[in-house]
Short mmCIF file of C-alpha atoms in Angstrom, two decimals:
data_model
loop_
_atom_site.label_atom_id
_atom_site.label_comp_id
_atom_site.label_asym_id
_atom_site.label_seq_id
_atom_site.Cartn_x
_atom_site.Cartn_y
_atom_site.Cartn_z
CA MET A 299 -104.83 23.81 18.66
CA ASP A 300 -107.60 23.44 16.13
CA GLU A 301 -106.46 22.89 12.56
CA GLU A 302 -108.05 22.90 9.14
CA GLY A 303 -109.89 19.74 8.14
CA GLU A 304 -108.18 19.53 4.81
CA GLU A 305 -104.80 19.33 6.51
CA ARG A 306 -105.34 16.12 8.53
CA ILE A 307 -102.21 14.15 9.28
CA VAL A 308 -101.92 10.38 9.52
CA GLY A 309 -102.10 9.46 13.22
CA GLY A 310 -99.40 7.65 15.11
CA GLY A 311 -101.66 4.97 16.65
CA GLY A 312 -102.80 1.65 15.30
CA GLY A 313 -100.84 -1.39 14.21
CA PRO A 314 -100.87 -3.59 11.13
CA GLU A 315 -104.31 -4.50 9.84
CA ASN A 316 -105.24 -8.16 9.38
CA GLY A 317 -101.68 -9.16 10.05
CA VAL A 318 -100.52 -7.72 6.71
CA VAL A 319 -97.50 -5.46 7.03
CA VAL A 320 -95.77 -3.65 4.19
CA THR A 321 -92.49 -2.22 5.33
CA ALA A 322 -90.12 0.07 3.48
CA GLY A 323 -87.43 1.50 5.66
CA PRO A 324 -83.90 2.69 5.02
CA SER A 325 -82.61 -0.90 5.07
CA ASP A 326 -84.99 -1.85 2.29
CA ALA A 327 -84.30 1.11 0.02
CA CYS A 328 -82.01 -0.62 -2.50
CA GLY A 329 -79.06 -0.14 -0.21
CA CYS A 330 -79.36 3.61 -0.36
CA GLY A 331 -79.68 4.86 3.24
CA GLY A 332 -82.43 7.35 4.03
CA GLY A 333 -84.86 5.90 1.49
CA HIS A 334 -83.10 7.36 -1.60
CA VAL A 335 -83.12 4.97 -4.52
CA SER A 336 -81.84 5.25 -8.08
CA ARG A 337 -84.19 4.75 -10.96
CA ARG A 338 -81.81 2.25 -12.65
CA ASP A 339 -81.72 0.00 -9.59
CA CYS A 340 -85.49 -0.17 -9.44
CA LEU A 341 -85.75 -0.86 -13.18
CA GLU A 342 -83.22 -3.71 -12.85
CA ARG A 343 -85.16 -5.12 -9.90
CA THR A 344 -88.41 -5.12 -11.93
CA ALA A 345 -86.81 -6.47 -15.11
CA GLY A 346 -88.58 -9.55 -16.31
CA SER A 347 -91.70 -8.56 -14.37
CA PRO A 348 -94.81 -7.07 -15.93
CA LEU A 349 -94.69 -3.26 -16.16
CA PRO A 350 -96.62 -1.56 -13.33
CA ARG A 351 -100.05 -0.42 -14.47
CA SER A 352 -100.69 1.81 -11.44
CA LEU A 353 -98.83 3.56 -8.63
CA ALA A 354 -99.74 0.72 -6.27
CA ASP A 355 -97.79 -1.73 -8.44
CA LEU A 356 -94.48 0.09 -7.83
CA PRO A 357 -92.02 -1.46 -5.36
CA PRO A 358 -92.26 -0.15 -1.75
CA GLU A 359 -88.82 1.50 -1.80
CA LEU A 360 -89.82 3.62 -4.81
CA LEU A 361 -93.11 4.56 -3.18
CA VAL A 362 -91.22 5.70 -0.11
CA GLU A 363 -89.12 7.99 -2.31
CA ILE A 364 -92.21 9.38 -4.06
CA PHE A 365 -94.19 9.97 -0.85
CA SER A 366 -91.15 11.66 0.74
CA LEU A 367 -91.42 14.39 -1.89
CA LEU A 368 -95.04 15.25 -1.00
CA PRO A 369 -95.91 17.89 1.58
CA GLY A 370 -97.07 16.45 4.89
CA THR A 371 -100.53 17.95 4.44
CA ALA A 372 -101.04 15.81 1.31
CA LEU A 373 -100.21 12.50 2.96
CA PRO A 374 -103.60 11.90 4.67
CA ASN A 375 -105.32 11.68 1.29
CA VAL A 376 -102.59 9.32 0.08
CA ALA A 377 -103.29 7.04 3.07
CA LEU A 378 -106.92 6.77 2.08
CA VAL A 379 -106.09 5.20 -1.28
CA CYS A 380 -105.34 1.70 -0.10
CA LYS A 381 -104.02 -0.37 2.77
CA LYS A 382 -100.57 -0.61 1.18
CA PHE A 383 -100.16 3.15 1.00
CA LYS A 384 -101.35 3.53 4.59
CA GLN A 385 -98.75 1.08 5.81
CA ILE A 386 -95.94 2.62 3.74
CA LEU A 387 -96.77 6.00 5.22
CA LYS A 388 -95.66 4.67 8.61
CA THR A 389 -92.08 4.64 7.27
CA GLU A 390 -89.74 6.86 9.29
CA THR A 391 -87.85 8.02 6.20
CA ILE A 392 -90.91 9.85 4.84
CA TRP A 393 -91.61 11.76 8.03
CA ARG A 394 -87.96 12.54 8.73
CA ARG A 395 -87.70 14.24 5.34
CA ARG A 396 -90.89 16.21 5.99
CA CYS A 397 -89.59 17.38 9.38
CA VAL A 398 -86.27 18.48 7.90
CA GLU A 399 -87.54 20.15 4.73
CA GLU A 400 -90.67 21.85 6.11
CA PHE A 401 -89.44 22.86 9.58
CA GLY A 402 -85.65 22.76 9.42
CA MET A 403 -85.39 20.07 12.09
CA LYS A 404 -82.03 18.37 12.58
CA ASP A 405 -81.56 15.49 10.17
CA ASP A 406 -81.20 12.85 12.94
CA LEU A 407 -82.76 13.58 16.33
CA ARG A 408 -81.21 10.56 18.01
CA LYS A 409 -77.69 11.53 16.97
CA VAL A 410 -78.27 14.96 18.46
CA GLU A 411 -79.38 13.46 21.76
CA VAL A 412 -76.62 10.84 22.01
CA GLY A 413 -73.97 13.41 21.06
CA GLY A 414 -74.67 15.28 24.29
CA VAL A 415 -75.60 18.57 22.65
CA SER A 416 -79.33 18.25 22.98
CA SER A 417 -81.57 21.27 23.44
CA HIS A 418 -82.34 19.99 26.99
CA ASP A 419 -78.71 20.34 28.01
CA LEU A 420 -78.50 23.81 26.46
CA TYR A 421 -81.56 24.84 28.42
CA VAL A 422 -80.23 23.66 31.72
CA LYS A 423 -77.07 25.72 31.24
CA ARG A 424 -79.06 28.80 30.31
CA ILE A 425 -81.87 28.63 32.82
CA THR A 426 -80.58 26.84 35.93
CA PRO A 427 -76.79 26.47 35.73
CA ARG A 428 -76.68 24.82 39.16
CA VAL A 429 -78.73 21.83 37.95
CA LYS A 430 -76.74 19.14 36.23
CA SER A 431 -77.94 17.92 32.84
CA GLY A 432 -78.30 14.32 34.07
CA ARG A 433 -80.81 15.35 36.70
CA PHE A 434 -82.71 17.43 34.20
CA MET A 435 -82.87 14.59 31.66
CA LYS A 436 -84.78 12.44 34.18
CA LEU A 437 -87.56 14.97 34.12
CA LEU A 438 -88.02 14.52 30.38
CA PRO A 439 -89.73 11.70 28.48
CA ASP A 440 -87.83 8.85 26.85
CA TYR A 441 -87.16 10.08 23.31
CA GLU A 442 -85.46 6.91 22.17
CA HIS A 443 -88.79 5.51 21.00
CA MET A 444 -90.13 8.79 19.58
CA ASP A 445 -90.51 8.64 15.83
CA TYR A 446 -90.60 11.41 13.26
CA ARG A 447 -94.26 10.82 12.42
CA ASP A 448 -95.28 11.56 16.01
CA VAL A 449 -93.15 14.70 16.07
CA TYR A 450 -94.61 15.92 12.79
CA THR A 451 -98.21 14.93 13.59
CA HIS A 452 -98.50 16.03 17.22
CA LEU A 453 -95.93 18.84 17.51
CA LEU A 454 -94.69 20.52 14.36
CA HIS A 455 -97.86 20.52 12.29
CA PRO A 456 -100.31 21.66 15.00
CA TYR A 457 -98.02 24.53 16.03
CA ARG A 458 -96.67 25.50 12.62
CA HIS A 459 -98.66 28.75 12.62
CA ILE A 460 -96.64 30.21 15.54
CA LEU A 461 -93.22 29.77 13.94
CA GLY A 462 -91.49 33.02 12.92
CA LEU A 463 -91.12 36.57 14.24
CA TRP A 464 -93.58 38.23 16.61
CA GLN A 465 -93.96 41.45 18.55
CA PRO A 466 -95.36 41.15 22.08
CA ASP A 467 -97.98 43.58 23.29
CA ILE A 468 -96.14 45.13 26.25
CA GLY A 469 -97.40 48.69 26.03
CA PRO A 470 -94.80 51.13 24.72
CA TYR A 471 -91.88 48.69 25.15
CA GLY A 472 -92.75 46.05 22.51
CA GLY A 473 -90.15 43.40 21.86
CA LEU A 474 -88.94 40.76 19.41
CA LEU A 475 -89.86 37.10 19.76
CA ASN A 476 -88.56 34.36 17.45
CA VAL A 477 -90.34 30.98 17.57
CA VAL A 478 -88.19 28.19 16.10
CA VAL A 479 -87.84 24.43 15.99
CA ASP A 480 -84.86 23.50 18.18
CA GLY A 481 -84.21 19.78 18.35
CA LEU A 482 -87.25 18.09 19.87
CA PHE A 483 -88.70 21.43 21.02
CA ILE A 484 -90.51 24.41 19.63
CA ILE A 485 -88.99 27.35 21.52
CA GLY A 486 -90.05 30.96 21.89
CA TRP A 487 -86.90 33.07 22.22
CA MET A 488 -87.17 36.69 23.28
CA TYR A 489 -84.37 38.69 21.64
CA LEU A 490 -82.81 41.37 23.84
CA PRO A 491 -80.34 44.07 22.77
CA PRO A 492 -76.81 43.92 24.22
CA HIS A 493 -76.13 45.97 27.28
CA ASP A 494 -76.06 49.73 26.74
CA PRO A 495 -74.06 51.19 25.08
CA ARG A 496 -72.31 48.19 23.39
CA VAL A 497 -74.42 48.39 20.25
CA GLU A 498 -72.12 46.17 18.16
CA ASP A 499 -72.22 43.26 20.59
CA PRO A 500 -74.40 40.27 19.61
CA MET A 501 -78.02 40.03 20.68
CA ARG A 502 -78.96 38.21 23.88
CA ARG A 503 -81.69 35.54 23.96
CA ARG A 504 -84.04 34.50 26.72
CA PRO A 505 -86.46 31.51 26.39
CA LEU A 506 -90.05 32.41 27.30
CA PHE A 507 -91.80 29.13 26.50
CA ARG A 508 -91.26 25.73 24.91
CA ILE A 509 -93.47 22.97 23.48
CA HIS A 510 -92.51 19.26 23.35
CA LEU A 511 -94.07 15.80 23.40
CA TRP A 512 -94.56 13.45 26.34
CA GLU A 513 -94.91 9.67 26.03
CA SER A 514 -98.67 10.17 25.57
CA LYS A 515 -97.83 11.81 22.25
CA LYS A 516 -99.50 14.98 23.45
CA ALA A 517 -97.82 18.32 23.03
CA THR A 518 -97.05 20.04 26.31
CA VAL A 519 -96.55 23.80 26.72
CA GLU A 520 -94.17 24.98 29.43
CA CYS A 521 -93.43 28.49 30.63
CA MET A 522 -89.68 29.23 30.91
CA TYR A 523 -89.99 32.60 32.65
CA GLY A 524 -88.27 33.04 36.00
CA HIS A 525 -85.39 31.18 37.57
CA LYS A 526 -86.99 27.96 38.83
CA GLY A 527 -86.99 26.01 35.57
CA PRO A 528 -89.86 25.01 33.23
CA HIS A 529 -93.43 24.89 34.58
CA LYS A 530 -96.98 24.60 33.21
CA GLY A 531 -98.11 27.04 30.55
CA ASP A 532 -100.60 27.36 27.74
CA ILE A 533 -100.81 28.79 24.22
CA GLN A 534 -103.96 29.97 22.47
CA THR A 535 -104.39 31.09 18.88
CA VAL A 536 -106.50 34.24 19.14
CA LYS A 537 -106.83 34.85 15.40
CA LYS A 538 -104.78 34.73 12.23
CA ASP A 539 -101.24 36.09 12.82
CA GLU A 540 -101.85 36.44 16.57
CA PHE A 541 -101.44 34.15 19.55
CA SER A 542 -101.32 34.40 23.36
CA THR A 543 -99.26 32.71 26.07
CA LYS A 544 -100.34 32.07 29.63
CA CYS A 545 -98.39 30.89 32.64
CA ASN A 546 -100.38 28.55 34.91
CA GLN A 547 -97.87 28.64 37.77
CA THR A 548 -96.82 32.26 38.19
CA GLY A 549 -95.48 31.40 41.67
CA HIS A 550 -92.42 30.03 39.84
CA HIS A 551 -91.61 33.61 38.83
CA ARG A 552 -91.27 34.83 42.39
CA MET A 553 -87.94 34.94 44.25
CA PRO A 554 -87.26 34.33 47.98
CA GLY A 555 -86.13 37.92 48.50
CA GLY A 556 -89.38 39.34 47.15
CA ARG A 557 -89.68 42.24 44.71
CA GLN A 558 -86.35 43.75 45.69
CA GLU A 559 -84.45 40.61 44.71
CA GLU A 560 -86.52 40.29 41.53
CA PHE A 561 -85.70 43.87 40.62
CA ARG A 562 -81.95 43.45 41.28
CA THR A 563 -81.87 40.26 39.20
CA TRP A 564 -83.87 41.89 36.38
CA LEU A 565 -81.65 44.96 36.40
CA GLU A 566 -78.48 42.90 36.14
CA GLU A 567 -79.93 40.92 33.20
CA GLU A 568 -81.46 43.92 31.45
CA TRP A 569 -78.67 46.49 31.94
CA GLY A 570 -75.69 44.49 33.15
CA ARG A 571 -75.20 46.64 36.23
CA THR A 572 -76.67 47.58 39.62
CA LEU A 573 -78.83 50.58 40.39
CA GLU A 574 -75.97 52.11 42.36
CA GLU A 575 -73.82 52.09 39.22
CA ILE A 576 -76.43 54.18 37.33
CA PHE A 577 -75.84 57.73 38.52
CA HIS A 578 -78.35 59.56 36.27
CA GLU A 579 -81.52 60.07 38.32
CA HIS A 580 -83.80 60.29 35.26
CA MET A 581 -82.35 57.05 33.93
CA GLN A 582 -83.04 55.33 37.27
CA GLU A 583 -86.65 56.45 37.05
CA LEU A 584 -87.02 55.09 33.52
CA ILE A 585 -85.52 51.74 34.52
CA LEU A 586 -87.76 51.35 37.57
CA MET A 587 -90.80 52.33 35.50
CA LYS A 588 -90.00 49.66 32.90
CA PHE A 589 -89.55 46.94 35.55
CA ILE A 590 -92.89 47.75 37.22
CA TYR A 591 -94.71 47.85 33.86
CA THR A 592 -93.24 44.73 32.26
CA SER A 593 -93.20 42.46 35.33
CA GLN A 594 -96.95 42.75 35.84
CA TYR A 595 -97.58 40.57 32.74
CA ASP A 596 -95.98 37.46 34.28
CA ASN A 597 -95.33 36.07 30.78
CA CYS A 598 -99.06 36.20 29.95
CA LEU A 599 -98.72 38.02 26.63
CA THR A 600 -100.31 38.49 23.23
CA TYR A 601 -98.06 38.37 20.17
CA ARG A 602 -98.63 39.73 16.65
CA ARG A 603 -96.73 38.48 13.60
CA ILE A 604 -94.08 40.66 11.99
CA TYR A 605 -92.00 40.12 8.86
CA LEU A 606 -88.49 41.01 7.78
CA PRO A 607 -88.47 43.78 5.13
CA PRO A 608 -88.24 42.77 1.46
CA ALA A 609 -85.06 43.63 -0.47
CA ALA A 610 -84.43 45.05 -3.94
CA PRO A 611 -81.09 45.41 -5.82
CA SER A 612 -81.55 49.18 -5.90
CA ASP A 613 -81.67 49.52 -2.13
CA LEU A 614 -78.95 51.63 -0.53
CA LEU A 615 -78.04 48.76 1.81
CA GLN A 616 -79.56 45.45 2.80
CA PRO A 617 -82.75 46.12 4.77
CA GLY A 618 -83.26 44.30 8.06
CA LEU A 619 -83.12 44.65 11.83
CA PHE A 620 -80.71 46.95 13.67
CA LYS A 621 -79.82 47.79 17.26
CA GLY A 622 -79.67 51.52 18.02
CA THR A 623 -78.70 53.83 20.87
CA TYR A 624 -81.52 55.93 22.32
CA GLY A 625 -79.96 57.99 25.11
CA SER A 626 -81.28 57.24 28.60
CA HIS A 627 -83.68 54.65 27.19
CA GLY A 628 -80.76 52.39 26.30
CA LEU A 629 -80.55 50.23 23.17
CA GLU A 630 -83.66 49.60 21.04
CA ILE A 631 -84.40 47.44 17.99
CA VAL A 632 -85.54 49.00 14.73
CA MET A 633 -86.54 47.62 11.34
CA LEU A 634 -84.99 49.38 8.31
CA SER A 635 -87.03 49.16 5.11
CA PHE A 636 -86.98 50.93 1.72
CA HIS A 637 -89.97 52.55 0.01
CA GLN A 638 -89.31 54.08 -3.38
CA LYS A 639 -87.13 57.14 -2.65
CA SER A 640 -87.19 56.88 1.11
CA ALA A 641 -85.85 54.63 3.87
CA ARG A 642 -87.77 54.10 7.10
CA ALA A 643 -86.76 52.79 10.51
CA THR A 644 -89.68 51.44 12.52
CA LYS A 645 -89.32 50.65 16.23
CA LEU A 646 -89.76 47.02 17.30
CA THR A 647 -88.90 47.95 20.87
CA GLY A 648 -89.72 51.36 22.29
CA ASP A 649 -90.00 53.56 25.37
CA PRO A 650 -92.51 55.84 27.13
CA ASN A 651 -91.62 58.74 24.81
CA VAL A 652 -91.79 57.06 21.40
CA PRO A 653 -93.38 53.61 21.72
CA ALA A 654 -92.73 50.48 19.69
CA GLY A 655 -94.35 50.43 16.28
CA GLN A 656 -93.71 54.12 15.54
CA LEU A 657 -91.65 55.43 12.62
CA THR A 658 -88.54 56.67 14.39
CA LEU A 659 -86.55 57.69 11.26
CA GLU A 660 -87.57 58.66 7.74
CA ILE A 661 -84.76 59.26 5.28
CA ASN A 662 -85.16 61.13 2.00
CA LEU A 663 -82.86 59.31 -0.39
CA SER A 664 -83.35 61.95 -3.07
CA ARG A 665 -81.74 64.55 -0.76
CA PRO A 666 -78.05 63.69 -0.30
CA VAL A 667 -75.94 65.99 1.89
CA VAL A 668 -72.30 66.62 1.02
CA LEU A 669 -70.21 66.93 4.15
CA PRO A 670 -67.63 69.72 4.44
CA ASP A 671 -64.07 69.13 5.51
CA LEU A 672 -63.31 67.82 9.00
CA GLU A 673 -62.77 71.26 10.50
CA GLN A 674 -66.21 72.41 9.37
CA GLN A 675 -67.81 69.12 10.49
CA CYS A 676 -66.79 69.90 14.05
CA ASN A 677 -68.97 73.02 13.92
CA ILE A 678 -72.60 72.21 14.81
CA GLU A 679 -73.71 75.52 13.33
CA GLU A 680 -72.30 74.60 9.93
CA LEU A 681 -73.97 71.16 9.98
CA SER A 682 -77.29 72.73 11.09
CA ARG A 683 -77.06 75.22 8.23
CA LEU A 684 -76.64 72.44 5.65
CA VAL A 685 -79.43 70.22 6.96
CA LEU A 686 -81.93 73.00 7.73
CA GLY A 687 -81.37 74.39 4.24
CA VAL A 688 -82.52 71.07 2.79
CA HIS A 689 -85.36 70.90 5.34
CA GLU A 690 -86.77 74.29 4.25
CA GLU A 691 -86.49 73.31 0.60
CA VAL A 692 -88.40 70.06 1.23
CA GLN A 693 -91.10 71.93 3.11
CA ARG A 694 -91.51 74.45 0.25
CA GLU A 695 -91.88 71.64 -2.26
CA ALA A 696 -94.45 69.93 -0.07
CA GLU A 697 -96.49 73.12 0.13
CA GLN A 698 -96.31 73.56 -3.65
CA GLN A 699 -97.45 69.96 -4.25
CA ALA A 700 -100.33 70.47 -1.86
CA GLY A 701 -101.48 73.45 -3.93
CA ASP A 702 -101.05 71.72 -7.29
CA THR A 703 -104.01 71.05 -9.57
CA GLY A 704 -105.69 67.65 -9.61
CA GLU A 705 -103.91 66.81 -12.86
CA GLY A 706 -100.49 67.23 -11.28
CA ALA A 707 -101.52 65.18 -8.25
CA CYS A 708 -102.72 62.39 -10.50
CA GLY A 709 -99.42 62.43 -12.34
CA SER A 710 -97.40 62.07 -9.16
CA ASP A 711 -99.60 59.21 -7.97
CA ALA A 712 -99.02 57.38 -11.21
CA SER A 713 -95.25 57.72 -10.94
CA GLY A 714 -95.42 56.51 -7.34
CA ASP A 715 -97.41 53.44 -8.32
CA GLU A 716 -94.89 52.67 -11.06
CA ALA A 717 -92.01 52.96 -8.60
CA GLN A 718 -93.80 50.72 -6.11
CA ALA A 719 -94.44 48.16 -8.82
CA ASP A 720 -90.75 48.22 -9.74
CA HIS A 721 -89.80 47.66 -6.13
CA ALA A 722 -92.27 44.79 -5.79
CA ALA A 723 -90.93 43.16 -8.93
CA CYS A 724 -87.35 43.40 -7.66
CA ALA A 725 -88.31 42.12 -4.22
CA GLY A 726 -89.82 38.96 -5.67
CA ASN A 727 -90.65 36.62 -2.79
CA CYS A 728 -89.20 39.00 -0.20
CA GLN A 729 -85.91 37.12 0.10
CA PRO A 730 -82.64 39.04 0.73
CA GLY A 731 -81.29 40.80 -2.29
CA PRO A 732 -77.85 40.49 -3.87
CA ASN A 733 -74.64 41.99 -2.55
CA ARG A 734 -74.75 45.74 -2.92
CA THR A 735 -71.03 46.37 -2.64
CA SER A 736 -70.49 46.74 -6.38
CA ALA A 737 -73.77 48.53 -7.04
CA HIS A 738 -73.10 51.22 -4.43
CA ARG A 739 -69.34 51.54 -4.42
CA HIS A 740 -68.28 54.94 -3.11
CA GLU A 741 -65.06 56.22 -1.67
CA ASP A 742 -65.24 56.60 2.08
CA GLN A 743 -64.90 60.17 3.37
CA PRO A 744 -63.75 61.32 6.78
CA PHE A 745 -66.45 61.80 9.41
CA VAL A 746 -66.50 63.28 12.89
CA LEU A 747 -69.31 64.31 15.20
CA PRO A 748 -69.75 68.05 15.75
CA LEU A 749 -68.68 69.46 19.09
CA GLY A 750 -71.64 69.52 21.48
CA VAL A 751 -73.35 66.47 20.00
CA THR A 752 -73.54 63.71 22.60
CA ALA A 753 -73.20 60.00 21.83
CA ARG A 754 -73.80 57.03 24.12
CA ASN A 755 -70.88 55.25 22.55
CA GLU A 756 -67.82 57.33 21.66
CA VAL A 757 -66.54 54.42 19.54
CA TYR A 758 -68.11 55.17 16.16
CA PRO A 759 -66.71 54.92 12.60
CA ARG A 760 -64.48 57.81 11.52
CA THR A 761 -65.32 57.39 7.82
CA CYS A 762 -68.69 57.29 6.03
CA ARG A 763 -69.97 56.53 2.54
CA LYS A 764 -72.99 58.80 2.13
CA CYS A 765 -75.21 61.20 4.02
CA PHE A 766 -78.88 62.07 3.48
CA TYR A 767 -81.37 64.48 4.92
CA GLY A 768 -83.99 62.84 7.16
CA THR A 769 -86.37 63.39 10.04
CA GLY A 770 -86.57 61.75 13.45
CA LEU A 771 -89.63 61.37 15.69
CA ILE A 772 -89.47 62.94 19.14
CA ALA A 773 -92.21 63.24 21.77
CA GLY A 774 -92.92 63.95 25.42
CA HIS A 775 -93.57 61.30 28.05
CA GLY A 776 -96.62 59.22 27.13
CA PHE A 777 -96.07 60.00 23.41
CA THR A 778 -97.40 63.53 23.91
CA SER A 779 -96.84 66.30 21.32
CA PRO A 780 -95.03 64.07 18.79
CA GLU A 781 -93.19 65.87 16.02
CA ARG A 782 -90.70 65.11 13.25
CA THR A 783 -87.47 67.08 13.50
CA PRO A 784 -84.71 67.35 10.88
CA GLY A 785 -81.47 65.42 11.16
CA LEU A 786 -78.65 63.80 9.22
CA PHE A 787 -78.57 60.13 8.21
CA VAL A 788 -75.00 58.81 7.95
CA LEU A 789 -74.24 55.54 6.13
CA PHE A 790 -71.00 54.03 7.43
CA ASP A 791 -71.09 50.61 5.75
CA GLN A 792 -73.50 47.78 4.94
CA ASP A 793 -73.98 46.95 8.64
CA ARG A 794 -73.88 50.34 10.35
CA PHE A 795 -75.52 53.73 10.05
CA GLY A 796 -76.08 56.71 12.29
CA PHE A 797 -78.48 59.62 12.79
CA ILE A 798 -77.67 63.09 14.18
CA TRP A 799 -80.68 64.58 15.95
CA LEU A 800 -80.08 68.32 15.48
CA GLU A 801 -82.71 69.56 17.94
CA LEU A 802 -81.56 67.14 20.67
CA LYS A 803 -77.89 67.53 19.75
CA SER A 804 -77.63 63.77 20.06
CA PHE A 805 -76.21 60.94 17.93
CA SER A 806 -77.70 57.43 17.53
CA LEU A 807 -75.51 54.59 16.20
CA TYR A 808 -77.21 51.56 14.64
CA SER A 809 -75.65 48.13 14.09
CA ARG A 810 -77.17 45.20 12.16
CA LEU A 811 -78.60 42.10 13.79
CA THR A 812 -76.71 39.16 12.31
CA ASP A 813 -78.86 36.36 13.77
CA GLN A 814 -80.41 33.91 11.30
CA LEU A 815 -84.20 34.28 11.56
CA ALA A 816 -86.22 31.50 9.96
CA HIS A 817 -89.89 31.68 8.84
CA ALA A 818 -89.63 35.48 8.87
CA HIS A 819 -90.19 36.63 5.26
CA ALA A 820 -93.49 38.07 4.10
CA PRO A 821 -95.33 36.17 1.35
CA ASN A 822 -95.46 39.40 -0.70
CA VAL A 823 -94.72 43.12 -0.44
CA GLU A 824 -98.37 43.97 0.17
CA ARG A 825 -98.45 41.91 3.37
CA PHE A 826 -95.31 43.63 4.62
CA GLU A 827 -96.71 47.11 3.91
CA ALA A 828 -99.97 46.21 5.65
CA MET A 829 -98.01 44.99 8.69
CA LEU A 830 -96.13 48.31 8.91
CA ARG A 831 -99.41 50.25 8.83
CA ASN A 832 -100.91 48.08 11.52
CA MET A 833 -97.86 48.29 13.81
CA GLN A 834 -98.49 51.97 14.60
CA SER A 835 -102.03 51.21 15.72
CA TRP A 836 -100.86 48.39 18.02
CA THR A 837 -99.05 50.77 20.33
CA SER A 838 -100.72 54.12 19.68
#
């Protein structure tokens, strides 16, 4: 992968020049393992000596500590200063710290390998359980002599731009890919929802590709798709915030039993059951359609970067990613974000009716709905009367605003800008906000679904905290005749919410993804908002 010229990294080749070697390893660092040295120890060591007049006059162990604090992209310029600096920059301590702090790599790669919990072993168990780890290890290079500088220079730094969250371009289906540093590998994990309808089960993961170093100190890309183990692949950076993967040996994806065996295996992995166990004919058609559509890509995909939503203390609950039930389409992944007085759920995975990238739910947080007693909640007509009353009121206000004078429109825009600025200020660097338990403490109230409303999972909370008016997006096959229909947003707790689709007489339950996702936060709110706008065009 081509990289910027100003971010050159000191290479791993070349030995000492002119026989002069300046070493500064953990054993030389004033007895402080890992290169850490106290200022007092160094002052005592230099007592009686002339005070250093330049950085080059400092003892090697102190230079190691200083250089360890610099970002890896700054070290090439340091190496150009003098021969002493260049030699010191070959110290493992410096590069180990850069790998750990910049990429979250394990603190000691060799301990991980020797301990028998290496990423290779984990892969063997996930991909080909019948292959013993010892046999698999013979296929990998000897990492005993791999140093941190090689890992940083030839693996982590060149591929740093693909770390984080991505959405694959798979037509209406989308997806969620997380690229992370895992031991001595960079791994692309596809996140899959649990089997329908177990929405509160943890996410499933499937490795699609991995990148690692061979003895030649050259990064190798391998495709992990299929059931025959890793094989040759390739990665190309198309443009900023976009990359593509290609499998060079798609024959590894085929199975001896042909397409029928591939379909049965895919169905068991995707749905956790056989086709005979799925009695609904329409659901069988949807499943077969998805298999035919997705399998044609053979892991040759284009990915676009996505970010986790920013958080503010005023948000109703922590924004983030949720799994939700979508009837015959199974479980899908949505991103919940907050925008002034509204909450939005955007699809990361989709279906032929409403594809990935579309705004599936929009909640009006200024329109709370007070639920009646349990007896009245069971009546769908009573619930419809409450929600449709709010819906008509919102429509009237929208028509009035459309007919307002330019002065009134300007005033509303100004207030909107102010609210957006407040949200941006609270969001800061788009890191998760504080605990909202105390800020939004409400007594739970009884909740029950109205008679006639279907739910994929009958196990849903029987108490809720708040309810709001909202709209959900429905459409015909192929995203034809899309329209927003009124419904009820139900907040159960900080990790679960639901939506009652009045027109469909259906209930969707959403449960939070609890996986830790690194390198996933937007640099600012503007980048996140731009990403949301672009997502709709990706799949439209």
